Tab-separated table of C-alpha atoms in Angstrom:
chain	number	residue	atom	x	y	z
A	1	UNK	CA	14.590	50.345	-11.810
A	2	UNK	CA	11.593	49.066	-9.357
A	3	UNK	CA	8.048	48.513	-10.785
A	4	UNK	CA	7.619	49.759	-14.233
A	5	UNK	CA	3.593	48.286	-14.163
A	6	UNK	CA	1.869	44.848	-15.289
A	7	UNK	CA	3.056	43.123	-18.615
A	8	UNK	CA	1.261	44.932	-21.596
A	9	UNK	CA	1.445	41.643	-23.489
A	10	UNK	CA	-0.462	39.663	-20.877
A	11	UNK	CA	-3.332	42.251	-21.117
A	12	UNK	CA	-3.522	42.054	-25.118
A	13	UNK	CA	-3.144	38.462	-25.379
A	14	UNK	CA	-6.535	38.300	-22.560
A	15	UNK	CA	-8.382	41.521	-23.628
A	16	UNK	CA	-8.212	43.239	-20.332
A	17	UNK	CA	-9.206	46.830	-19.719
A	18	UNK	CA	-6.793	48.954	-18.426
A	19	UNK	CA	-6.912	52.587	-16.679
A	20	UNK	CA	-5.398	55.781	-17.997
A	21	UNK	CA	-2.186	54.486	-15.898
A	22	UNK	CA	-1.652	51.402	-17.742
A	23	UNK	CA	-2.952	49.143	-14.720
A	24	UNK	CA	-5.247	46.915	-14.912
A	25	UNK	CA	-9.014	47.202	-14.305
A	26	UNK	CA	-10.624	45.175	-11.760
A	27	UNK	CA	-13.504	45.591	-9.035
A	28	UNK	CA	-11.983	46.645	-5.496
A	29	UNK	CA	-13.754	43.961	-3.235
A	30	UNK	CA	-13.770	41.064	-5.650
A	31	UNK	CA	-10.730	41.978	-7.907
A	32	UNK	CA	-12.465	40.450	-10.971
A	33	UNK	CA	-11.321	42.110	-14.072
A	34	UNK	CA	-13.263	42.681	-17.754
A	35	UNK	CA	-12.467	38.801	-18.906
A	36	UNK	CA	-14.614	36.390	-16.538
A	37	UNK	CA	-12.084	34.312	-14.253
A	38	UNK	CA	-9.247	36.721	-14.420
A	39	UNK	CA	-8.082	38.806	-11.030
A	40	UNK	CA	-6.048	40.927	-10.490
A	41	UNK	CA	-4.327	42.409	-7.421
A	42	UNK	CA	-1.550	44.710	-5.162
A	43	UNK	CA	1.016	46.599	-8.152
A	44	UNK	CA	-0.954	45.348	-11.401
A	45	UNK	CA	-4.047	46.586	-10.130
A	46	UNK	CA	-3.105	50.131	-8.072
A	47	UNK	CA	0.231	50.694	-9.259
A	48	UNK	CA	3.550	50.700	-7.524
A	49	UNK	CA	2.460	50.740	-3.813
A	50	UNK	CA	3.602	48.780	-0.111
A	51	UNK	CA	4.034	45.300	-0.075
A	52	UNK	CA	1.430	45.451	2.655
A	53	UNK	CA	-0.853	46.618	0.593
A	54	UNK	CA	-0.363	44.125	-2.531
A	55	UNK	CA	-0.490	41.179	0.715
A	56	UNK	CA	-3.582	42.341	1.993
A	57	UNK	CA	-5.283	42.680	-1.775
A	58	UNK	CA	-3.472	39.145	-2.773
A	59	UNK	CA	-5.379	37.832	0.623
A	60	UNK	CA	-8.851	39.393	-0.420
A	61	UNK	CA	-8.174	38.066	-3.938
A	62	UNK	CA	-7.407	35.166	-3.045
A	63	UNK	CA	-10.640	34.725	-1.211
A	64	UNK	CA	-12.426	36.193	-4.394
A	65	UNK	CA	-11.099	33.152	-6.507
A	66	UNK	CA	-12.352	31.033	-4.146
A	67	UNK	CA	-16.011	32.360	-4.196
A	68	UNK	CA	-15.503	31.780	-8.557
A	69	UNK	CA	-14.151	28.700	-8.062
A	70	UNK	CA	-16.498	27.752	-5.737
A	71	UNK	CA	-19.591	29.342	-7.835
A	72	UNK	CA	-20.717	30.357	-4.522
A	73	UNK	CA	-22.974	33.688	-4.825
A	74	UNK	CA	-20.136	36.385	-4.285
A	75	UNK	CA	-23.142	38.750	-2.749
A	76	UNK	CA	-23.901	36.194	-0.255
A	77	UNK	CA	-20.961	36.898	2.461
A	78	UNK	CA	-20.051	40.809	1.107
A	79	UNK	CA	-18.086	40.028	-1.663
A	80	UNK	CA	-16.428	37.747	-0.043
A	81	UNK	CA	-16.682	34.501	0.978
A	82	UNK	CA	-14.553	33.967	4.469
A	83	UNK	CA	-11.744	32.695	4.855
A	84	UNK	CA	-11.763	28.546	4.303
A	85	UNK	CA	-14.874	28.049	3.120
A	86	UNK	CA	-15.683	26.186	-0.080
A	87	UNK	CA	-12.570	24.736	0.299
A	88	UNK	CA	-12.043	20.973	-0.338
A	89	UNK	CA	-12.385	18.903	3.043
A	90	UNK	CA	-9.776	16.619	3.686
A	91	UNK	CA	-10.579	12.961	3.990
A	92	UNK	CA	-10.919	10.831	6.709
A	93	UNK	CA	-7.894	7.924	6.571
């Protein structure tokens, strides 16, 4: 049957905005969505597409959680912080 689009009751139960094709809404760049601390990314967000492209928007995503996470200023590297940093350092044994 292949992708049919993102879970309708996940986007009711968090309030997020969808487009006129039932995916959701979120910033290309930082992938934020409508509800602060919510991303979204690859088929939810663009619809049924390559797995390249939901892996290279999961990567960029994944860096845009980081910059929340972090708090870091997302404007402050492009939208996105690079890869690695704000990351916890591991400790010296």
């Amino acid at each position: 049957m292949g992708f049919l689009g993102p879970e309708a009751t996940i986007a009711e139960k968090l309030g997020l905005e969808k487009d006129n094709r039932s995916n959701f809404k979120a910033q290309f760049g930082n992938f934020a969505t409508s509800v602060d601390g919510v991303f979204a990314a690859g088929d939810c967000r663009r619809g049924q597409s390559l797995v390249v492209w939901a892996i290279t928007e999961g990567r960029q995503a994944a860096a845009a959680v980081d910059t929340y996470l972090s708090r870091n200023d997302p404007n402050a590297a492009g939208d996105i912080t690079p890869s690695g940093a704000g990351l916890v350092q591991p400790v010296a044994a």
